[in-house]
XYZ file of C-alpha atoms in Angstrom:
200
model
C 123.811 101.686 -5.087
C 125.192 103.779 -2.244
C 128.601 103.947 -3.930
C 126.889 105.253 -7.055
C 125.007 107.931 -5.131
C 128.145 108.926 -3.222
C 129.610 110.400 -6.390
C 126.664 112.719 -6.946
C 123.857 114.198 -4.828
C 120.225 113.121 -4.812
C 117.535 115.538 -3.614
C 113.934 114.397 -3.159
C 111.077 116.905 -2.994
C 107.706 115.700 -1.733
C 104.517 117.201 -0.397
C 100.768 116.669 -0.405
C 98.774 116.930 -3.593
C 98.031 120.578 -4.385
C 100.874 122.049 -2.335
C 102.500 123.432 -5.486
C 105.416 121.050 -6.042
C 105.491 121.579 -9.807
C 105.473 125.382 -9.517
C 108.209 125.430 -6.875
C 110.315 122.941 -8.811
C 109.999 125.020 -11.975
C 111.233 128.114 -10.109
C 114.001 126.101 -8.441
C 115.357 124.823 -11.754
C 115.598 128.393 -13.029
C 117.500 129.471 -9.913
C 119.753 126.375 -9.954
C 120.620 125.484 -13.566
C 123.142 122.916 -12.319
C 120.300 120.710 -11.035
C 119.142 117.784 -13.158
C 115.446 116.927 -12.938
C 114.491 113.296 -13.467
C 111.102 112.962 -15.168
C 108.831 110.332 -13.643
C 106.835 107.695 -15.495
C 103.104 107.475 -14.780
C 100.003 105.613 -15.879
C 97.645 108.543 -15.312
C 96.421 110.651 -18.210
C 98.010 114.032 -19.036
C 96.476 116.815 -16.956
C 95.564 120.347 -17.972
C 97.831 122.745 -16.081
C 96.897 126.098 -14.488
C 98.214 128.032 -17.509
C 95.824 126.141 -19.803
C 98.429 123.919 -21.475
C 98.308 120.132 -21.285
C 101.135 118.040 -19.865
C 103.429 116.629 -22.551
C 104.957 113.180 -22.782
C 108.684 113.361 -22.098
C 108.432 116.854 -20.590
C 106.294 116.738 -17.443
C 106.037 112.919 -17.344
C 106.527 109.804 -19.427
C 102.957 108.579 -19.921
C 102.539 104.804 -20.282
C 99.805 102.175 -19.956
C 99.359 99.969 -16.888
C 100.701 97.030 -18.873
C 103.813 98.939 -19.949
C 104.448 100.088 -16.393
C 104.149 96.563 -14.966
C 106.540 95.300 -17.632
C 109.051 97.977 -16.568
C 108.702 96.827 -12.939
C 109.447 93.234 -13.966
C 112.551 94.406 -15.812
C 113.747 96.381 -12.755
C 113.704 99.652 -14.709
C 112.600 101.799 -11.746
C 114.683 103.202 -8.934
C 111.413 103.463 -7.000
C 107.746 103.129 -7.842
C 104.449 103.466 -6.037
C 100.702 103.466 -6.585
C 98.980 106.755 -5.789
C 95.256 107.447 -6.076
C 94.749 104.536 -8.477
C 97.709 105.289 -10.752
C 101.330 104.158 -10.861
C 104.340 106.463 -10.662
C 108.007 105.508 -10.985
C 111.508 106.954 -11.377
C 113.494 105.544 -14.334
C 116.633 103.973 -12.864
C 119.151 104.309 -15.715
C 118.964 108.097 -16.100
C 119.368 108.825 -12.375
C 122.228 106.384 -11.865
C 124.076 107.766 -14.907
C 123.891 111.334 -13.564
C 124.951 110.309 -10.064
C 127.972 108.435 -11.427
C 128.907 111.647 -13.277
C 128.782 113.562 -9.970
C 125.651 115.571 -10.822
C 123.000 116.989 -8.504
C 119.748 115.190 -9.287
C 116.328 116.282 -8.036
C 113.270 114.042 -7.893
C 109.667 115.059 -7.259
C 108.068 112.073 -5.540
C 104.991 111.052 -3.616
C 105.655 110.085 -0.005
C 105.642 106.331 -0.751
C 108.304 106.739 -3.406
C 110.380 108.978 -1.154
C 110.263 106.337 1.583
C 111.705 103.786 -0.854
C 114.537 106.151 -1.782
C 115.238 106.798 1.904
C 115.704 103.053 2.484
C 118.022 102.294 -0.440
C 119.854 105.643 -0.496
C 119.904 107.048 3.051
C 122.385 109.730 1.974
C 119.701 111.363 -0.195
C 118.346 114.717 1.064
C 114.566 114.669 1.582
C 112.647 117.968 1.535
C 108.924 118.138 2.344
C 106.890 121.023 0.956
C 104.034 122.001 3.264
C 101.068 124.355 2.696
C 100.519 127.462 4.850
C 97.429 125.660 6.200
C 95.250 122.674 5.294
C 92.412 125.077 4.480
C 94.668 126.792 1.938
C 95.604 123.401 0.494
C 91.946 122.498 -0.013
C 91.348 125.845 -1.740
C 94.276 125.200 -4.083
C 93.030 121.721 -4.996
C 89.557 123.033 -5.796
C 90.873 126.139 -7.540
C 93.248 124.433 -9.968
C 90.276 122.663 -11.648
C 92.364 119.782 -12.987
C 90.031 117.088 -11.576
C 86.331 116.698 -10.902
C 84.997 117.218 -7.369
C 85.047 113.495 -6.512
C 88.712 113.337 -7.470
C 89.419 116.487 -5.454
C 87.742 114.947 -2.385
C 89.927 111.854 -2.710
C 93.065 113.971 -3.059
C 92.160 116.012 0.024
C 91.829 112.803 2.034
C 95.158 111.526 0.734
C 96.792 114.909 1.464
C 95.880 114.652 5.155
C 97.549 111.227 5.283
C 100.620 112.469 3.396
C 101.125 115.311 5.861
C 101.831 112.717 8.565
C 105.022 111.734 6.690
C 106.513 115.240 6.973
C 108.330 114.378 10.221
C 110.371 111.722 8.395
C 112.011 114.276 6.088
C 115.295 116.091 6.615
C 113.760 119.513 5.963
C 110.305 121.100 5.755
C 109.645 124.186 3.632
C 106.374 126.156 3.692
C 105.088 127.075 0.249
C 103.329 130.337 0.982
C 105.077 132.185 -1.870
C 106.526 130.058 -4.697
C 109.652 132.156 -5.235
C 110.451 132.231 -1.528
C 109.975 128.470 -1.160
C 112.258 127.880 -4.160
C 114.924 130.133 -2.596
C 114.755 128.197 0.669
C 115.123 124.858 -1.109
C 118.033 126.235 -3.149
C 119.765 127.303 0.086
C 119.263 123.817 1.562
C 120.680 122.136 -1.537
C 123.668 124.485 -1.643
C 124.502 123.650 1.988
C 124.055 119.873 1.779
C 125.928 119.523 -1.515
C 128.790 121.668 -0.168
C 128.962 119.462 2.925
C 128.839 116.388 0.664
C 131.903 117.566 -1.256
C 133.853 117.903 1.985
C 133.383 114.199 2.825
């Protein structure tokens, strides 16, 4: 697998629930059109987004049943997978490996468990952790986005505190105080690490 990754560049973006990963990633992809985003597969239901639209299958995620997901695990179809807050999430293997073989820059948005798996099997991957300006701000964002009921929000806040402990294991940490600024910082990191990668 390492020889596959060596031909391209893999960038992993993580952060606690509610930190704004989707918004920053959306801005990043506009600023860096040469990045390829790998859509994850999940067993959770589509969520209503802040702009009022609902997540679409094959756009934000591939939505599957628990049974379908477990079948994909058995067939080794995931590069990584993890259970988060009662649902499964995984990165389809074939798409990522194809892009890396072609020398592309691939970006993944993963929970901390999934990122840890990538770090083990592909240590050359660049891991970036998105952090909130403060935990109080993070709690306000989780409540304010109104995508889950209060019980679900409470669970996500508890998980977020645990996820923050993983930040020290990442190559870089970026504060998401302003989405556009955070996206610029991540773009700068990617430009540097992929330039260094080409020199090897």
